[in-house]
Short mmCIF file of C-alpha atoms in Angstrom, two decimals:
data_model
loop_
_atom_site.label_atom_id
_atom_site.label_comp_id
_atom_site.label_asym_id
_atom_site.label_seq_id
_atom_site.Cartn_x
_atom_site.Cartn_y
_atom_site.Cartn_z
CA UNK A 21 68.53 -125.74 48.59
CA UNK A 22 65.16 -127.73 47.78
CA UNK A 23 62.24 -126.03 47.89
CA UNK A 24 60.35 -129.43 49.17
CA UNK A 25 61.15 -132.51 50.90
CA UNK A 26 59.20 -134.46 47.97
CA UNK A 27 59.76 -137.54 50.24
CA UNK A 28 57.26 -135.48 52.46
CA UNK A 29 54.66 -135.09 50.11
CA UNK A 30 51.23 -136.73 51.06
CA UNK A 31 51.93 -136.50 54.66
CA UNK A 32 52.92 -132.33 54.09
CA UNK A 33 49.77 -131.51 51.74
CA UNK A 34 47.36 -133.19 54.43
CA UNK A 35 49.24 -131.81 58.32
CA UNK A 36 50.82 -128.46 57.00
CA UNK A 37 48.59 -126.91 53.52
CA UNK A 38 45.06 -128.09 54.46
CA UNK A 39 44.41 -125.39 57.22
CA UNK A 40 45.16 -122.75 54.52
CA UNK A 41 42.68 -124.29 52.27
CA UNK A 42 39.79 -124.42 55.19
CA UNK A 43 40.86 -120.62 56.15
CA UNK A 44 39.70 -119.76 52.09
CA UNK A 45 36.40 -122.04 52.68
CA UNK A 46 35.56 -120.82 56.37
CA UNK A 47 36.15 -116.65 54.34
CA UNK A 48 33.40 -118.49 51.38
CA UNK A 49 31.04 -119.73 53.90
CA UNK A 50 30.66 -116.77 56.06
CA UNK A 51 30.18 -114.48 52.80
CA UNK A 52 27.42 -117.00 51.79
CA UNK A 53 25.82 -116.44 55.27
CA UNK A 54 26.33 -112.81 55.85
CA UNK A 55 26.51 -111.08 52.46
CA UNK A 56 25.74 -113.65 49.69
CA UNK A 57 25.41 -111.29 46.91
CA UNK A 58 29.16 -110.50 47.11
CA UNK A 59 30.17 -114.76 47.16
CA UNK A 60 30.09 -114.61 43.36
CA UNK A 61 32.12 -111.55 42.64
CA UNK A 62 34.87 -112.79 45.45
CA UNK A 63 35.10 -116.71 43.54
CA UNK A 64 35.01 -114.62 39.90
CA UNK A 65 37.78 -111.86 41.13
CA UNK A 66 39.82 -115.21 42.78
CA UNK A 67 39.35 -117.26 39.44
CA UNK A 68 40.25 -114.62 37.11
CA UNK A 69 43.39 -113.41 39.21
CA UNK A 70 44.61 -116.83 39.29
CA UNK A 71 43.93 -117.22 35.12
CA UNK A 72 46.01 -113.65 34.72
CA UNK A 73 48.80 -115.04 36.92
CA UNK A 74 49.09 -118.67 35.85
CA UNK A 75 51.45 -118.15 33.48
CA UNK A 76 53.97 -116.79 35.72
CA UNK A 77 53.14 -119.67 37.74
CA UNK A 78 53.42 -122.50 35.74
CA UNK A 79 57.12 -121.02 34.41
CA UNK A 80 58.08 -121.10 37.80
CA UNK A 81 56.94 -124.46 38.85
CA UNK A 82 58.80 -125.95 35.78
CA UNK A 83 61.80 -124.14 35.94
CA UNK A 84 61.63 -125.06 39.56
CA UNK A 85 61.26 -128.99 38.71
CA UNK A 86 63.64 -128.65 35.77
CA UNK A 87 66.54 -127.10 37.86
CA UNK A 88 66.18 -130.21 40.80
CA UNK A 89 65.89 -132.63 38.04
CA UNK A 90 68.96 -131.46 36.54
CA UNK A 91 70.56 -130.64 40.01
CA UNK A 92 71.25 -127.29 39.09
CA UNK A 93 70.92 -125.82 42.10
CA UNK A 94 74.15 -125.51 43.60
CA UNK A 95 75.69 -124.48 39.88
CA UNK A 96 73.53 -121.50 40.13
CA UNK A 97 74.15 -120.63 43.75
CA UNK A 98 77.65 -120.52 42.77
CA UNK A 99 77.69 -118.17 40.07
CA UNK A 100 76.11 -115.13 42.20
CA UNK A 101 79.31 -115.95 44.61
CA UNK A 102 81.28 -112.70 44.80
CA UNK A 103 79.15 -110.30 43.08
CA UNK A 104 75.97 -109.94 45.22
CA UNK A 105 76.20 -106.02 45.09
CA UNK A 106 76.12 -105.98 41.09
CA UNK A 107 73.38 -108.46 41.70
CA UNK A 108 71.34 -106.12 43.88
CA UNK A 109 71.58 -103.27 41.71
CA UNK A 110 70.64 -105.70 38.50
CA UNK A 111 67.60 -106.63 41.07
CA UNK A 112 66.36 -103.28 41.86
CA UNK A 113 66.68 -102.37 37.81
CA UNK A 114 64.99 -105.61 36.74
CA UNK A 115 62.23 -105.20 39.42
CA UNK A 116 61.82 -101.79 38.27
CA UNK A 117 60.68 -102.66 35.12
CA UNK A 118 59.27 -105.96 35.44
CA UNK A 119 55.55 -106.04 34.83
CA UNK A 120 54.39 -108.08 37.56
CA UNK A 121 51.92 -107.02 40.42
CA UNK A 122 52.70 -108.15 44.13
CA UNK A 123 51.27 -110.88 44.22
CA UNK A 124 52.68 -112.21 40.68
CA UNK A 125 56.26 -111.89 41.62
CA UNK A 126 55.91 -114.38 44.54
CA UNK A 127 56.26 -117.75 42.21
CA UNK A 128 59.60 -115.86 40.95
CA UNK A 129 60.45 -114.99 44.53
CA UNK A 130 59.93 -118.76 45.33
CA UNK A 131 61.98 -119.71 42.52
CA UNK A 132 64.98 -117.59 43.33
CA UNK A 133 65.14 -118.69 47.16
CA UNK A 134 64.85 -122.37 46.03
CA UNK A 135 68.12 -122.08 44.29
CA UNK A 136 69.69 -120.04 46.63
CA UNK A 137 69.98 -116.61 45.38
CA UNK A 138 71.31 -114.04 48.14
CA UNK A 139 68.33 -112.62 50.31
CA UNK A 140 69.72 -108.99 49.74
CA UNK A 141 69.17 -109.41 45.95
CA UNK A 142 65.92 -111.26 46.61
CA UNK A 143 64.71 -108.41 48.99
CA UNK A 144 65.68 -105.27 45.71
CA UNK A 145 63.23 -107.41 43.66
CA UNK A 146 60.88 -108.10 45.76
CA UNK A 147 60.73 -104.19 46.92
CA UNK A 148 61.12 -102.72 43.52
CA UNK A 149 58.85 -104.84 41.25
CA UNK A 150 55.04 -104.42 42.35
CA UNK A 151 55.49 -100.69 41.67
CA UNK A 152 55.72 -99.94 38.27
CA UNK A 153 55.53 -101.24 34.36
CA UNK A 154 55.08 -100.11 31.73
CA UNK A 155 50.86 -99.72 31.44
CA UNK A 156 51.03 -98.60 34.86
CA UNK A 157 53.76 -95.36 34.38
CA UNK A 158 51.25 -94.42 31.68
CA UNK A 159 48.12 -94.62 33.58
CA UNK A 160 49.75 -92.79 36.09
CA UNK A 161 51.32 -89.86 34.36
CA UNK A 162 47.36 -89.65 33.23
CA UNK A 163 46.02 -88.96 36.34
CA UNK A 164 49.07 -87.29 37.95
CA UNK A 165 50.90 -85.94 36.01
CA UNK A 166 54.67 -87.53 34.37
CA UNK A 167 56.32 -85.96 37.08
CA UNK A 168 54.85 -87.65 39.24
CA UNK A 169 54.74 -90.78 37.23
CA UNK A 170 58.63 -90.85 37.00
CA UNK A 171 59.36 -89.90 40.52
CA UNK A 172 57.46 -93.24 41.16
CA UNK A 173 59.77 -95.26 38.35
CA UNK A 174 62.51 -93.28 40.36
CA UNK A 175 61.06 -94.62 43.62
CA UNK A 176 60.86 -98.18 42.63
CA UNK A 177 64.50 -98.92 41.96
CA UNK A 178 65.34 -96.68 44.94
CA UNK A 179 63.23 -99.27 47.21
CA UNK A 180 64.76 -101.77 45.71
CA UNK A 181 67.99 -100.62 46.60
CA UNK A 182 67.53 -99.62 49.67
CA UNK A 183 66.17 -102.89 50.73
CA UNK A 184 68.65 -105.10 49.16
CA UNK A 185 71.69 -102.69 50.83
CA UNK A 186 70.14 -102.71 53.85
CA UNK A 187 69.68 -106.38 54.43
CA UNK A 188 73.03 -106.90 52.87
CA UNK A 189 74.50 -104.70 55.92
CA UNK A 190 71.91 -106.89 58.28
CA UNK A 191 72.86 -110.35 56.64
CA UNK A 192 76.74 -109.34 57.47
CA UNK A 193 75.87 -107.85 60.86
CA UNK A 194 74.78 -111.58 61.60
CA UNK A 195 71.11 -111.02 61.91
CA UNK A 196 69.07 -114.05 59.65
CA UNK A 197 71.73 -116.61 60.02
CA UNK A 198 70.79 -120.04 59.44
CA UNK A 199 67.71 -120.45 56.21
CA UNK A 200 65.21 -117.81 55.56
CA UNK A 201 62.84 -119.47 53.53
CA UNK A 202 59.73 -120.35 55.62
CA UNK A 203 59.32 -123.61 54.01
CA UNK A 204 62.64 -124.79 55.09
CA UNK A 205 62.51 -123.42 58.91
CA UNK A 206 59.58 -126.27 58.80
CA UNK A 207 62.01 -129.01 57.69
CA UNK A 208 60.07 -129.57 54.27
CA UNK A 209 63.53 -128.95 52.19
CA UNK A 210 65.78 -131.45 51.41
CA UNK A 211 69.03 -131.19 49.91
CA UNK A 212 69.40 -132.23 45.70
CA UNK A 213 69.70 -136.09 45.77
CA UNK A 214 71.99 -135.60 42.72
CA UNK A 215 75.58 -134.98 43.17
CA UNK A 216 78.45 -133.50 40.77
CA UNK A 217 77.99 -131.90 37.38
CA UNK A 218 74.33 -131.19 36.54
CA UNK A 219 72.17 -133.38 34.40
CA UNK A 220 70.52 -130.59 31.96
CA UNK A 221 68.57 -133.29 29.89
CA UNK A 222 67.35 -135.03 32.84
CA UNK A 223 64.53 -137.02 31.10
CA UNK A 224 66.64 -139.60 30.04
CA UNK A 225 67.29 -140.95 33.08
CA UNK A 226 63.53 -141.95 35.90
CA UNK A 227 64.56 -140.83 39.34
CA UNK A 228 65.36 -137.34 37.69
CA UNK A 229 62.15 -137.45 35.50
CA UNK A 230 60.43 -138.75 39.31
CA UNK A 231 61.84 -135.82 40.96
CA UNK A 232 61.26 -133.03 38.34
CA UNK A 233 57.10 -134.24 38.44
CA UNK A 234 57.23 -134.57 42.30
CA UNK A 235 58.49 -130.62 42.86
CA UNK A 236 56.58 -129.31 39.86
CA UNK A 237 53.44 -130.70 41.60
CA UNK A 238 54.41 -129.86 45.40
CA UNK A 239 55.47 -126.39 44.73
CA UNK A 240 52.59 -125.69 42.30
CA UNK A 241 49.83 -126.49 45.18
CA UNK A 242 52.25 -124.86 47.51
CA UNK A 243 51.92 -121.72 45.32
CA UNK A 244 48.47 -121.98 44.42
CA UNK A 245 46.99 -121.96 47.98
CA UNK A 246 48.81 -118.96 48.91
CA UNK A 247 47.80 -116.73 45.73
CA UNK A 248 44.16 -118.16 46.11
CA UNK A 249 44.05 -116.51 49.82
CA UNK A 250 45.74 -113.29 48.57
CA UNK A 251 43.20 -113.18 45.55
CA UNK A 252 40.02 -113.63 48.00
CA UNK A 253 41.49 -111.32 50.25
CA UNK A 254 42.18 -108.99 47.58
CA UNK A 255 38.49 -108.92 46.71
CA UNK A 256 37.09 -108.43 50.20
CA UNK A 257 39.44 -105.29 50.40
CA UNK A 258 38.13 -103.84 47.56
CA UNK A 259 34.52 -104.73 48.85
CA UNK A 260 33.97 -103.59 52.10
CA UNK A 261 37.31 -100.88 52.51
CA UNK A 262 36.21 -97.65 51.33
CA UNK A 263 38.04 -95.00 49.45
CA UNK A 264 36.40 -92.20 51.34
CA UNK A 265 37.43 -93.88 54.67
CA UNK A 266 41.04 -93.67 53.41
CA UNK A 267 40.71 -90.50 52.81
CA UNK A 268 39.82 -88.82 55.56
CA UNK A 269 43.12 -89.66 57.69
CA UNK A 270 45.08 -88.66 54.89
CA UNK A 271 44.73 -85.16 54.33
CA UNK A 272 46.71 -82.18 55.06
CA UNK A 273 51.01 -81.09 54.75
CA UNK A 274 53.83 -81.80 56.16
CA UNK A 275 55.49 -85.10 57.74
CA UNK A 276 52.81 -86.15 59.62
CA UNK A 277 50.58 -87.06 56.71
CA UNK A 278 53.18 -88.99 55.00
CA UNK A 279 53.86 -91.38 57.71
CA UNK A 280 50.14 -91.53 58.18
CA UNK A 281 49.85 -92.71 54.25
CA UNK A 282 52.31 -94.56 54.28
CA UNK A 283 50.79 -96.73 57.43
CA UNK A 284 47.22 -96.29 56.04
CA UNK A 285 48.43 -97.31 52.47
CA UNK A 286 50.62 -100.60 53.77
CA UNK A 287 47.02 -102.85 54.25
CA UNK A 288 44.84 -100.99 51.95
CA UNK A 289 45.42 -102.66 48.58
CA UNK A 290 45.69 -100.43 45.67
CA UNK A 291 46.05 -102.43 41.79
CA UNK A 292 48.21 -100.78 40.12
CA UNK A 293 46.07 -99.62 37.22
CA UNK A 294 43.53 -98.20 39.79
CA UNK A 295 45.40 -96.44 42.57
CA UNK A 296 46.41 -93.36 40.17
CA UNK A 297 42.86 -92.62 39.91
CA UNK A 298 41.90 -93.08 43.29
CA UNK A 299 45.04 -90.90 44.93
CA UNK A 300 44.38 -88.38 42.32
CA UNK A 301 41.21 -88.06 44.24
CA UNK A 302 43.16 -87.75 47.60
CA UNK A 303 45.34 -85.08 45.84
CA UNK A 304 42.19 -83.06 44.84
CA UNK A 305 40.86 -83.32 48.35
CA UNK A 306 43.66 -81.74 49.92
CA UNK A 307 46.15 -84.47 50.19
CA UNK A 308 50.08 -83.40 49.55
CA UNK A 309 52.04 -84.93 46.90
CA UNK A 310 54.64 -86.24 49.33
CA UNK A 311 52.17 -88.29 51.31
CA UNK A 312 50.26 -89.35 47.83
CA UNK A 313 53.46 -90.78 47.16
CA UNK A 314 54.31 -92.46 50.21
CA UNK A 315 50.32 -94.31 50.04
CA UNK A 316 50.55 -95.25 46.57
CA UNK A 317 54.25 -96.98 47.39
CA UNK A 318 53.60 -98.45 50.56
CA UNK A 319 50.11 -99.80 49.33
CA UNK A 320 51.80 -101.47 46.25
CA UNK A 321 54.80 -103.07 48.54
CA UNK A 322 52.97 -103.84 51.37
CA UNK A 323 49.53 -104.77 50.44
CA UNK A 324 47.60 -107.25 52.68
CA UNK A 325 47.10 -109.67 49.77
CA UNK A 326 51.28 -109.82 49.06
CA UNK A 327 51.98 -109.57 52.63
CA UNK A 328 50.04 -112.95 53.11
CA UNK A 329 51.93 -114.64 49.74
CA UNK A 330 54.95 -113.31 51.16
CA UNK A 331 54.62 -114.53 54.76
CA UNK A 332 54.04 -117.81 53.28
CA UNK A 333 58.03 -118.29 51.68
CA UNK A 334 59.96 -116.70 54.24
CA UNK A 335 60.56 -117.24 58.16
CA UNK A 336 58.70 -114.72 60.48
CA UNK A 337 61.62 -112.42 61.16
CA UNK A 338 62.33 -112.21 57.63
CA UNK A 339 59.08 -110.97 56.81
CA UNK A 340 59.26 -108.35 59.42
CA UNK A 341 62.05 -106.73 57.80
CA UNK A 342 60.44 -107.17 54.92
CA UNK A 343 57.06 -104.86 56.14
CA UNK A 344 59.79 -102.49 58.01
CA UNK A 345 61.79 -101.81 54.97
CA UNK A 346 58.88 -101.77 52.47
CA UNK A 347 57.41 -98.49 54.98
CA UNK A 348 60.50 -96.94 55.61
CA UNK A 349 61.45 -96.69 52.36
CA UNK A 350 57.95 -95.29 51.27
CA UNK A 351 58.08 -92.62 53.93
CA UNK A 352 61.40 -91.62 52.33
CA UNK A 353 59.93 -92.00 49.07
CA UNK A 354 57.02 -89.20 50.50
CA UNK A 355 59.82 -87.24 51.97
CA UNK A 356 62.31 -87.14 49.10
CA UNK A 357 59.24 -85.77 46.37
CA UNK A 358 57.83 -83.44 49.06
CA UNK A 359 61.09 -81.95 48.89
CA UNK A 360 60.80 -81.89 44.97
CA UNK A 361 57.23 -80.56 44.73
CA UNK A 362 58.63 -77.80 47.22
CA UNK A 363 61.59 -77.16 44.76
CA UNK A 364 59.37 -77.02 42.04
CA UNK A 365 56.59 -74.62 43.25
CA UNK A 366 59.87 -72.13 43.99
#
């Protein structure tokens, strides 16, 4: 599976990318009309998101190029044939630990679906891996407490197999047939022009040295306007969403409150090294620990800012199960330490 019709280029870049582009200046212009103080900060947050994240996106726009070049593509496919549930469970473990935020794990999202890897083992990583690393268990065993801090670890290979079991049983129960990737429901993938074994050093021979800089270039403006949107989206969140407006819909025990922060964390962004801080506020304002956990999960799965990156590589119903299995599984997440806390407190 290509990840772009490179044939397409020029004509692709102008029709289909432009209006993204236009969406990020018409966002610039009104903030220089409106509030022009807070234009800086948003281009400075965008640029330095983009700086952070660049390495992750330049590996993934070369491996990308290098794997058509070679025409790998169907090699790799074919060794994840057979052993998709060891492959979710690697996923969900991998994702787990991984130390990317949300909206770095899309260029390795892209990757993956380019090549062909099953959506259920796509869907454990993409669950599992914008909710904890390393810095971030730390940070938040600081301002919660460990338990708390490894109920979340606990939580974040739990999503991630949840997700990828459940849209195994989906993908088998015939729902998503046909491609899932966004890109290629627009007809901008193309199969590998190269046939047979693969080519691994494919600069010795032009049309694979052609091909490898036309997808390295397509997919890397393909990625960039979609993180640059997240990034300035990102930054109005933090500006003009305020914690204490969170807050007060939060409060309070039982279920009700967890479903609540769950929905209420899904579109408020929360980074990773700052949400501790902030739901440890929530906590000392009444909040229970079950919904603190489901609004710290569901805001690092389904953050605005990733849900836009996301909507961007996969078709529409794909993403829907996507937001639907990123909230369930953080209301569970709230349920299942509830239960714990409860246990605890004897």
């Amino acid at each position: 599976m290509a990840f772009t019709d490179v044939s397409r280029l020029p004509s692709d870049l102008v029709r289909r990318f432009d209006r993204v582009w236009i969406a990020v200046a018409v966002i610039l212009a009104t903030l220089a009309v409106f509030d022009q103080a807070q234009l800086t900060p948003t281009i400075r947050f965008a640029l330095d998101a983009l700086l952070r994240t660049a390495p992750y996106l330049l590996f993934a726009v070369l491996a990308i190029g290098y794997l058509k070049a070679a025409g790998a593509e169907g090699v790799i496919a074919r060794a994840f044939e057979g052993r998709e549930t060891r492959m979710i469970v690697a996923a969900a473990l991998l994702g787990g630990l991984a130390p990317f935020c949300s909206c770095q794990v899309i260029p390795f999202i892209a990757g993956l679906l380019a090549v062909g890897t099953p959506l259920s083992a796509v869907m454990a990583f993409w669950l599992s891996s914008p909710l904890i690393d390393p810095p971030t268990l730390l940070i938040t065993a600081a301002e919660l407490g460990w338990s708390f801090a490894i109920a979340k670890a606990i939580a974040a290979v739990a999503m991630g197999l949840f997700g990828g079991f459940a849209m195994q049983a989906m993908l088998r129960g015939g729902l998503f047939a046909g491609n899932i990737a966004n890109n290629v429901k627009r007809g901008c993938c193309s199969r590998s022009p190269f046939k047979g074994a693969p080519v691994w050093s494919f600069w010795a021979e032009e049309p694979r040295r052609q091909v490898f800089r036309d997808e390295a270039l397509a997919n890397f403006l393909f990625l960039l306007k979609w993180l640059t949107v997240a990034y300035v989206l990102e930054s109005l969140m933090l500006r003009y969403v305020p914690a204490e407006a969170i807050a007060g819909v939060v409060g309070g025990d039982g279920l009700l409150p967890i479903v609540l922060s769950a929905f209420v964390g899904a579109p408020a962004y929360l980074n990773g090294y700052a949400a501790p801080a902030l739901v440890s506020g929530l906590v000392e304002q009444g909040m229970s620990q079950g919904a603190a956990m489901a609004f710290i999960v569901a805001g690092a799965v389904t953050s605005i800012p990733a849900m836009t990156a996301v909507f961007a590589l996969v078709r529409r119903d794909v993403f829907i199960a996507y937001l639907v299995l990123g909230f369930t599984g953080a209301v569970l997440s709230g349920v299942a330490y509830a239960s714990y806390a409860a246990l605890a407190a004897g």
